[in-house]
Amino acid sequence: MSNIYTSDVLIIGAGLAGERIAVAAAKEGLNVIILSLVPPKRSHSAAAQGGMQAALGNAAKGKGDNATLHWLDTVKGSDWGADQEVARIFADNSPIAMREMAHYGVPWNRVKGGPADYFIKGKKETVEEDPAKEGLITARAFGGTAKWRTCYTADGTGHSVLYTMDNMAIQLGVTVHDRMEALGLIHADGVCKGAVVRSLRNGSLSTYFARATVIATGGYGRIYGHSTNAVINEGTGVSIALETGIIPLGNMEAVQFHPTGIVPTDILVTEGCRGDGGYLLDVDEYRFMPDYEPEKQELASRDVVSRRMKEHMLKGKGVHSPYGDHLWLDLRHLGAKHLHTKLREVYDICKYFIGIDPITELVPVRPTQHYSMGGIRVNKDGHVYNMKGLFSAGEAACWDLHGFNRLGGNSLAETIVAGMVVGKRVTAFAKANPAEVSTTLARQFEEQQKKRIDALYNGSGRESLVEIKRDMAKILSDKVGIFRTGKGLEEAVTEFGKLIRRTDEIKVKSTIPGRNMELTEALKLKGMVKLGFCIAAGAEARKESRGAHTRDDFPARDDAGWLNRTLARWPEGAMQPELSYEPVGTIDMPPGDRGYGGGQMIPMSIPVEDYNATVDELQKKNGKHETAEPINTGLRPGLWKEEVK
Amino acid sequence: MARTLTFKIFRYNPYAADSTPFLQEYKVEETQRMNLFAALNYIRDELDPTLMFDFVCRAGICGSCGMLINGRPTLACRTLTGDLPEVIELLPLPYFKMLGDLSVDTGIWFRQMEENVESWIHTQKEFDPAAEEERMNNELANKIYESERCIECGCCIAGCATANVNPDFVGAAGLYRVGRFMMDPRDERNEEQWFELISTDEGVFGCIGMMACGDVCPKDLPLLEIMAFVRRKMSATALTK
C-alpha cells in the first residue's frame, strides 16, 4: 500500500480561506497539513485586485458606517437569499479581521487627512478626509454599498493578504504538500476521516488521515468555459463532497457574472474601475447605465449591471467583434497617474493581454462568469451538513452570506472572516476528537480511485475529454447564463442527462508515467459535469427570479414560494441530482425592495414569525449539525430598523 | 497576414525511464491577439495531450508560467505571439528542478528561500481585537506594497549568474523580500539581526552586479533599487561593527 500521512487538521486548498484556517489551528499548537494544486502563493485568491469590505468608517465617504449598514447592504445584495445570522457574524467580524491582517503585515492603504479628489457618479469631487483619522485603514467605493467600505492595498489586495497569510503559515511551520490533488474523501458512517490524494508530480496515490478535514478549494467557474476564474478553479473540492452521496450543495444555480471581463481573454478588470469612476459605453460611445439605474448607475450590484449590459446589447447596442459582442469600459478621464498607481494592474492587463492603452483607448468588456455563490452547504460553524469532522469555507462553501448575489469585496473578506470563525471551530473539533488511522479504509478508498484510473486507461469508450468539456461549457453559457428561459433550462437538463452518460466513456489516450495531465483532467471531468448538472437542475426547478438567477418566464422574486435554499445531493449510482429545499435561515429583516434592479415581488404568504419557527427543524432534517454560539457578534435582531428610518 | 507559427518545445519526462531530452516541433495557425497561453493549450488540446506546462491565473498575477521564450525568461501568459518571430523556441526555466517538459518546481525553492530570510513580520506584540489598528503613513503603506509585488515566478533566479553557480544564493527575489520587511516598522528586527541573517555570500554579498534580474523581471519591479537599499544598510552595519 502507498504512503499514509496523518495530521490533526487536513486542509484541502491553500487559498486565503484554507491558509487562514491553517494559521488558526497551528497557533493552537495543532499539526496541520495543507494540500494544494499549486504552490500556495499561486492560489486564485492572489488574483483578487479590488478589496475587502469591512465597516471601519475611516474614509470620509465611509463616515458613520457600521456593521449593521454592512449587513443591510449584504442582505439586500443577496436578494434576501442569504442566511441573515451568517451575514451578521460576517459583518461584525470583518473589521476585526482587517485590523488583524494589518497586525500581521498587510500594507492596507491608509487615510491621508485633507482634501482628496475622487470621481463620484461621473463627476470629479473634492472630499475633505478627516485629519483625526490620518493613518487608519481607508476604503474605496464598490457596487451595492451605502458607504465606502472596501479596504484595499492599491490594486493587489488578494496578493498582499495571501502573501501575508502564507508567510504566517511558514512562520508557524504549517506543512504544505503542493502539486497534490484530492480525488476522494475517506469517510464512514457520516464521519470524515481524510482523503485519497494524487501527486501531480509523479502520479502516485497517498492517503491522508486527520481529526478534522477542511475543503477550501474555491469556485468552479471553469465549467462555464468562459470565466474570469483561474484555470485551476474546476470545483474538485466541491465535487468530492457531492461524491459522498450524502452531502448537499447549496444554491448551485446562483452564479455570478462580473460586468467587466475583457474580450477576448476573459480576464477580470476590477470593480475598482467603476468604483473609482469608470463608465460603461455602448457602440455609439454613449453612457447608458444612468438611463437604467439613475441612482446607482455603474455601481449597482453585479447581477443588475451584468443584466443591464446584456439587455443593452440585446437591443443592438453592443460592439461587434470576432469574439462576439461587447461594450466599452472608459477609464480615460481618470488620467495617467491614477491608471499607473491605483489601477496599475488594470493598465497592465489591458496593455499586455489585449494590446490596449486604457489612458487613451476604450477597453472591450462584457459580463463573464465570475463567482459561485453556491457550494458545500455548511452550518454557521462551517461544519458540513451530514458529515461530521468535515468543514468548508470560502467560495467552496455555501455558508451563505451571499444568497443569490454577492457584493464585490464581500467574498475576499469572507475568506479571512470565515477562516477566523471556522478556524476556531475546526481547532475545537480536532482537539475534542481522537485521531483515527484505518488501513482498511485507506485500502478501500484508494482501491476505488485505482479502479477509476484503470477504467480511464483501459476502458472501451471513445469519448474525448476536450469535446465533453466544450459541450458542457456551451450548455451552461447558452442556457444557464445571465438570462434564463424555461425552455432553455429544460433543454439544459436533458442535455446534461446525456452528457453525464458520456463521461463514463472517456478514454485517456496518453499513457505517459508521471503526472499525465490528460489523466489529471479526465479524473475530475465527471465531477465537473455533475456540478454543471446541479446548476442546471436547480435553475430549472426554481420558478422565480432572484439575484443572479433571472428567468424571463418567472420575472418576479417569489417570497411566497421560493424564499428558500436549494440543496442538491447526488445519491450513489444516480444519474441526476436530487433536489430538496430548506429555509434561508432566521429572518430578521423581511424581504423588501433592494433599491436597484427593478423587478416585481410576490410577498411572503405567512408571517415572518411562522417562517422562523420552522427554520431550525427543517435545516436539521437536511443534515445541519448543532451550532455553537456565534463568535464576536450579538446577532442583535431588529437593529437594522434604526438604520432604515 | 495570418502566419503559421513553428513551436520548438523542450520535451523530457523525468518519470519515464526511457525519456531523453529533445526539441519537438508543432505548427500552429496564428489567430488575432494570440498569446502563449492560448497557443500552448491549443497544442495540448488538438495536437499532443502529453505536453506538460503550468498555468494558473493566466493573467500575469500568479507567477506560474515562467519559461524561456526564445532564450529569455519571462511569463508565457502575457507574451503575445504577434511580438515574436515565426519560429518560437520554448524551454523550461533553468536552475529549478525539472518536473516535465516546460514545468519546473518553483514552489519548493521559494518556500526554502522564505524560511531562510524569515519572510514574516517579527514582532513581540499580540493582536488585540478590541484596539484600533496601529497608524501608518499612506506613503509608507504604498512603499511597502511596492516591495511586496514580486509574484515568485522565478525569472530573476533563472537569469541570475550567481544563482546558477551558487544554488544557496537567495537571489533578487530573496533580497527584494528582505527589503520589504526591512522597511516595515511593524517588523522589530534590528540591524544586527538582519546582519546575522543575510550578510553572507548566500545573502546580500552574493550578488556580483550582473543585473540580469532587473532586465528580465516581468513585473518591472525596482529590484536593483531595493537590493541597493539592503546592501547599503548592511554595509553601514558592517562598518560600525
mmCIF file of N, CA and C in Angstrom, chain A residues 492-566:
data_model
loop_
_atom_site.group_PDB
_atom_site.id
_atom_site.type_symbol
_atom_site.label_atom_id
_atom_site.label_comp_id
_atom_site.label_asym_id
_atom_site.label_seq_id
_atom_site.Cartn_x
_atom_site.Cartn_y
_atom_site.Cartn_z
ATOM 1 N N ALA A 492 -31.329 22.235 -21.178
ATOM 2 C CA ALA A 492 -30.048 22.061 -20.484
ATOM 3 C C ALA A 492 -30.069 20.809 -19.611
ATOM 4 N N VAL A 493 -31.184 20.615 -18.897
ATOM 5 C CA VAL A 493 -31.293 19.435 -18.019
ATOM 6 C C VAL A 493 -31.239 18.149 -18.853
ATOM 7 N N THR A 494 -31.980 18.138 -19.970
ATOM 8 C CA THR A 494 -31.965 16.960 -20.840
ATOM 9 C C THR A 494 -30.560 16.693 -21.369
ATOM 10 N N GLU A 495 -29.888 17.771 -21.797
ATOM 11 C CA GLU A 495 -28.550 17.599 -22.366
ATOM 12 C C GLU A 495 -27.541 17.135 -21.325
ATOM 13 N N PHE A 496 -27.690 17.620 -20.107
ATOM 14 C CA PHE A 496 -26.793 17.131 -19.051
ATOM 15 C C PHE A 496 -27.027 15.643 -18.766
ATOM 16 N N GLY A 497 -28.297 15.216 -18.911
ATOM 17 C CA GLY A 497 -28.602 13.805 -18.737
ATOM 18 C C GLY A 497 -27.812 12.942 -19.715
ATOM 19 N N LYS A 498 -27.649 13.456 -20.940
ATOM 20 C CA LYS A 498 -26.867 12.715 -21.936
ATOM 21 C C LYS A 498 -25.361 12.834 -21.652
ATOM 22 N N LEU A 499 -24.978 14.051 -21.273
ATOM 23 C CA LEU A 499 -23.549 14.321 -21.063
ATOM 24 C C LEU A 499 -22.983 13.450 -19.936
ATOM 25 N N ILE A 500 -23.769 13.280 -18.890
ATOM 26 C CA ILE A 500 -23.260 12.525 -17.734
ATOM 27 C C ILE A 500 -22.971 11.074 -18.146
ATOM 28 N N ARG A 501 -23.759 10.548 -19.081
ATOM 29 C CA ARG A 501 -23.502 9.182 -19.563
ATOM 30 C C ARG A 501 -22.216 9.126 -20.377
ATOM 31 N N ARG A 502 -21.999 10.198 -21.148
ATOM 32 C CA ARG A 502 -20.789 10.213 -21.986
ATOM 33 C C ARG A 502 -19.505 10.226 -21.152
ATOM 34 N N THR A 503 -19.602 10.782 -19.913
ATOM 35 C CA THR A 503 -18.373 10.852 -19.098
ATOM 36 C C THR A 503 -17.872 9.458 -18.717
ATOM 37 N N ASP A 504 -18.755 8.460 -18.777
ATOM 38 C CA ASP A 504 -18.306 7.096 -18.467
ATOM 39 C C ASP A 504 -17.596 6.442 -19.652
ATOM 40 N N GLU A 505 -17.593 7.129 -20.767
ATOM 41 C CA GLU A 505 -16.994 6.559 -21.984
ATOM 42 C C GLU A 505 -15.686 7.247 -22.367
ATOM 43 N N ILE A 506 -15.120 7.978 -21.413
ATOM 44 C CA ILE A 506 -13.879 8.690 -21.750
ATOM 45 C C ILE A 506 -12.714 7.719 -21.784
ATOM 46 N N LYS A 507 -11.881 7.908 -22.796
ATOM 47 C CA LYS A 507 -10.667 7.100 -22.897
ATOM 48 C C LYS A 507 -9.473 8.056 -22.926
ATOM 49 N N VAL A 508 -8.540 7.829 -22.009
ATOM 50 C CA VAL A 508 -7.326 8.654 -21.987
ATOM 51 C C VAL A 508 -6.331 8.082 -22.980
ATOM 52 N N LYS A 509 -5.893 8.934 -23.920
ATOM 53 C CA LYS A 509 -5.020 8.437 -24.986
ATOM 54 C C LYS A 509 -3.571 8.353 -24.537
ATOM 55 N N SER A 510 -3.176 9.331 -23.716
ATOM 56 C CA SER A 510 -1.758 9.377 -23.365
ATOM 57 C C SER A 510 -1.492 8.546 -22.116
ATOM 58 N N THR A 511 -0.538 7.636 -22.215
ATOM 59 C CA THR A 511 -0.280 6.726 -21.095
ATOM 60 C C THR A 511 1.082 6.982 -20.452
ATOM 61 N N ILE A 512 1.592 8.218 -20.611
ATOM 62 C CA ILE A 512 2.920 8.506 -20.062
ATOM 63 C C ILE A 512 2.915 8.419 -18.538
ATOM 64 N N PRO A 513 4.023 7.947 -17.956
ATOM 65 C CA PRO A 513 4.107 7.945 -16.495
ATOM 66 C C PRO A 513 4.275 9.376 -15.965
ATOM 67 N N GLY A 514 4.127 9.534 -14.636
ATOM 68 C CA GLY A 514 4.255 10.869 -14.058
ATOM 69 C C GLY A 514 2.887 11.499 -13.888
ATOM 70 N N ARG A 515 2.841 12.828 -14.013
ATOM 71 C CA ARG A 515 1.579 13.492 -13.676
ATOM 72 C C ARG A 515 0.516 13.266 -14.739
ATOM 73 N N ASN A 516 0.877 13.078 -15.959
ATOM 74 C CA ASN A 516 -0.059 12.856 -17.067
ATOM 75 C C ASN A 516 -1.259 13.795 -17.007
ATOM 76 N N MET A 517 -1.114 14.953 -17.612
ATOM 77 C CA MET A 517 -2.140 15.993 -17.476
ATOM 78 C C MET A 517 -3.481 15.582 -18.084
ATOM 79 N N GLU A 518 -3.458 14.717 -19.084
ATOM 80 C CA GLU A 518 -4.730 14.266 -19.670
ATOM 81 C C GLU A 518 -5.502 13.422 -18.651
ATOM 82 N N LEU A 519 -4.774 12.527 -17.970
ATOM 83 C CA LEU A 519 -5.423 11.715 -16.936
ATOM 84 C C LEU A 519 -5.925 12.610 -15.796
ATOM 85 N N THR A 520 -5.094 13.579 -15.417
ATOM 86 C CA THR A 520 -5.471 14.507 -14.347
ATOM 87 C C THR A 520 -6.813 15.165 -14.661
ATOM 88 N N GLU A 521 -6.971 15.634 -15.904
ATOM 89 C CA GLU A 521 -8.218 16.272 -16.321
ATOM 90 C C GLU A 521 -9.365 15.275 -16.361
ATOM 91 N N ALA A 522 -9.064 14.096 -16.888
ATOM 92 C CA ALA A 522 -10.122 13.085 -17.034
ATOM 93 C C ALA A 522 -10.663 12.674 -15.666
ATOM 94 N N LEU A 523 -9.799 12.618 -14.662
ATOM 95 C CA LEU A 523 -10.227 12.183 -13.335
ATOM 96 C C LEU A 523 -11.233 13.139 -12.706
ATOM 97 N N LYS A 524 -11.212 14.408 -13.115
ATOM 98 C CA LYS A 524 -12.152 15.342 -12.486
ATOM 99 C C LYS A 524 -13.329 15.719 -13.365
ATOM 100 N N LEU A 525 -13.312 15.278 -14.635
ATOM 101 C CA LEU A 525 -14.345 15.755 -15.555
ATOM 102 C C LEU A 525 -15.759 15.332 -15.133
ATOM 103 N N LYS A 526 -15.903 14.099 -14.697
ATOM 104 C CA LYS A 526 -17.255 13.657 -14.328
ATOM 105 C C LYS A 526 -17.792 14.503 -13.171
ATOM 106 N N GLY A 527 -16.932 14.786 -12.219
ATOM 107 C CA GLY A 527 -17.329 15.648 -11.101
ATOM 108 C C GLY A 527 -17.759 17.022 -11.581
ATOM 109 N N MET A 528 -17.040 17.553 -12.560
ATOM 110 C CA MET A 528 -17.395 18.869 -13.095
ATOM 111 C C MET A 528 -18.751 18.830 -13.788
ATOM 112 N N VAL A 529 -18.991 17.767 -14.549
ATOM 113 C CA VAL A 529 -20.283 17.647 -15.232
ATOM 114 C C VAL A 529 -21.408 17.536 -14.199
ATOM 115 N N LYS A 530 -21.140 16.824 -13.097
ATOM 116 C CA LYS A 530 -22.160 16.730 -12.045
ATOM 117 C C LYS A 530 -22.471 18.108 -11.459
ATOM 118 N N LEU A 531 -21.439 18.937 -11.252
ATOM 119 C CA LEU A 531 -21.687 20.291 -10.735
ATOM 120 C C LEU A 531 -22.536 21.085 -11.726
ATOM 121 N N GLY A 532 -22.185 20.976 -13.021
ATOM 122 C CA GLY A 532 -22.960 21.669 -14.050
ATOM 123 C C GLY A 532 -24.417 21.215 -14.045
ATOM 124 N N PHE A 533 -24.601 19.909 -13.860
ATOM 125 C CA PHE A 533 -25.957 19.338 -13.811
ATOM 126 C C PHE A 533 -26.716 19.913 -12.616
ATOM 127 N N CYS A 534 -26.062 20.007 -11.475
ATOM 128 C CA CYS A 534 -26.712 20.581 -10.279
ATOM 129 C C CYS A 534 -27.143 22.027 -10.546
ATOM 130 N N ILE A 535 -26.302 22.787 -11.253
ATOM 131 C CA ILE A 535 -26.634 24.182 -11.572
ATOM 132 C C ILE A 535 -27.874 24.223 -12.465
ATOM 133 N N ALA A 536 -27.844 23.420 -13.533
ATOM 134 C CA ALA A 536 -28.961 23.423 -14.495
ATOM 135 C C ALA A 536 -30.252 22.939 -13.840
ATOM 136 N N ALA A 537 -30.155 21.859 -13.058
ATOM 137 C CA ALA A 537 -31.367 21.298 -12.435
ATOM 138 C C ALA A 537 -31.940 22.268 -11.410
ATOM 139 N N GLY A 538 -31.067 22.879 -10.624
ATOM 140 C CA GLY A 538 -31.517 23.848 -9.617
ATOM 141 C C GLY A 538 -32.186 25.044 -10.279
ATOM 142 N N ALA A 539 -31.612 25.510 -11.384
ATOM 143 C CA ALA A 539 -32.143 26.679 -12.086
ATOM 144 C C ALA A 539 -33.479 26.345 -12.746
ATOM 145 N N GLU A 540 -33.568 25.137 -13.284
ATOM 146 C CA GLU A 540 -34.813 24.728 -13.957
ATOM 147 C C GLU A 540 -35.953 24.632 -12.942
ATOM 148 N N ALA A 541 -35.625 24.113 -11.767
ATOM 149 C CA ALA A 541 -36.663 23.898 -10.755
ATOM 150 C C ALA A 541 -37.116 25.198 -10.099
ATOM 151 N N ARG A 542 -36.234 26.177 -10.010
ATOM 152 C CA ARG A 542 -36.545 27.414 -9.289
ATOM 153 C C ARG A 542 -37.382 28.344 -10.167
ATOM 154 N N LYS A 543 -38.689 28.366 -9.905
ATOM 155 C CA LYS A 543 -39.617 29.104 -10.770
ATOM 156 C C LYS A 543 -39.800 30.530 -10.266
ATOM 157 N N GLU A 544 -38.751 31.279 -10.270
ATOM 158 C CA GLU A 544 -38.785 32.691 -9.885
ATOM 159 C C GLU A 544 -37.507 33.335 -10.397
ATOM 160 N N SER A 545 -37.361 34.647 -10.168
ATOM 161 C CA SER A 545 -36.103 35.345 -10.428
ATOM 162 C C SER A 545 -35.616 35.933 -9.110
ATOM 163 N N ARG A 546 -34.370 35.653 -8.778
ATOM 164 C CA ARG A 546 -33.816 36.175 -7.525
ATOM 165 C C ARG A 546 -32.319 36.391 -7.729
ATOM 166 N N GLY A 547 -31.885 37.620 -7.460
ATOM 167 C CA GLY A 547 -30.463 37.923 -7.607
ATOM 168 C C GLY A 547 -29.952 37.555 -8.983
ATOM 169 N N ALA A 548 -28.910 36.737 -9.005
ATOM 170 C CA ALA A 548 -28.285 36.379 -10.274
ATOM 171 C C ALA A 548 -29.108 35.375 -11.076
ATOM 172 N N HIS A 549 -30.104 34.775 -10.457
ATOM 173 C CA HIS A 549 -30.944 33.795 -11.163
ATOM 174 C C HIS A 549 -32.147 34.523 -11.757
ATOM 175 N N THR A 550 -32.108 34.749 -13.079
ATOM 176 C CA THR A 550 -33.147 35.551 -13.725
ATOM 177 C C THR A 550 -33.810 34.765 -14.843
ATOM 178 N N ARG A 551 -35.124 34.571 -14.723
ATOM 179 C CA ARG A 551 -35.878 33.824 -15.745
ATOM 180 C C ARG A 551 -36.888 34.726 -16.412
ATOM 181 N N ASP A 552 -36.987 34.652 -17.734
ATOM 182 C CA ASP A 552 -37.961 35.521 -18.400
ATOM 183 C C ASP A 552 -39.381 35.006 -18.227
ATOM 184 N N ASP A 553 -39.539 33.690 -17.921
ATOM 185 C CA ASP A 553 -40.898 33.174 -17.734
ATOM 186 C C ASP A 553 -41.389 33.342 -16.288
ATOM 187 N N PHE A 554 -40.477 33.611 -15.368
ATOM 188 C CA PHE A 554 -40.861 33.904 -13.983
ATOM 189 C C PHE A 554 -40.074 35.121 -13.504
ATOM 190 N N PRO A 555 -40.486 36.323 -13.966
ATOM 191 C CA PRO A 555 -39.660 37.511 -13.720
ATOM 192 C C PRO A 555 -39.704 38.023 -12.283
ATOM 193 N N ALA A 556 -40.683 37.578 -11.486
ATOM 194 C CA ALA A 556 -40.817 38.142 -10.137
ATOM 195 C C ALA A 556 -40.008 37.342 -9.111
ATOM 196 N N ARG A 557 -39.555 38.040 -8.086
ATOM 197 C CA ARG A 557 -38.998 37.344 -6.932
ATOM 198 C C ARG A 557 -40.178 36.856 -6.097
ATOM 199 N N ASP A 558 -40.219 35.574 -5.838
ATOM 200 C CA ASP A 558 -41.405 34.984 -5.222
ATOM 201 C C ASP A 558 -41.112 34.581 -3.777
ATOM 202 N N ASP A 559 -41.401 35.498 -2.847
ATOM 203 C CA ASP A 559 -41.114 35.206 -1.445
ATOM 204 C C ASP A 559 -42.178 34.323 -0.799
ATOM 205 N N ALA A 560 -43.282 34.112 -1.517
ATOM 206 C CA ALA A 560 -44.297 33.187 -1.012
ATOM 207 C C ALA A 560 -43.848 31.749 -1.259
ATOM 208 N N GLY A 561 -43.300 31.507 -2.442
ATOM 209 C CA GLY A 561 -42.978 30.129 -2.809
ATOM 210 C C GLY A 561 -41.500 29.757 -2.774
ATOM 211 N N TRP A 562 -40.622 30.761 -2.890
ATOM 212 C CA TRP A 562 -39.219 30.434 -3.126
ATOM 213 C C TRP A 562 -38.229 31.133 -2.201
ATOM 214 N N LEU A 563 -38.699 31.531 -1.031
ATOM 215 C CA LEU A 563 -37.754 32.111 -0.070
ATOM 216 C C LEU A 563 -37.041 30.946 0.629
ATOM 217 N N ASN A 564 -36.227 30.255 -0.149
ATOM 218 C CA ASN A 564 -35.578 29.048 0.357
ATOM 219 C C ASN A 564 -34.241 28.816 -0.324
ATOM 220 N N ARG A 565 -33.551 27.811 0.151
ATOM 221 C CA ARG A 565 -32.236 27.466 -0.413
ATOM 222 C C ARG A 565 -32.342 26.089 -1.069
ATOM 223 N N THR A 566 -31.866 26.005 -2.302
ATOM 224 C CA THR A 566 -31.860 24.712 -2.982
ATOM 225 C C THR A 566 -30.730 23.851 -2.422
#
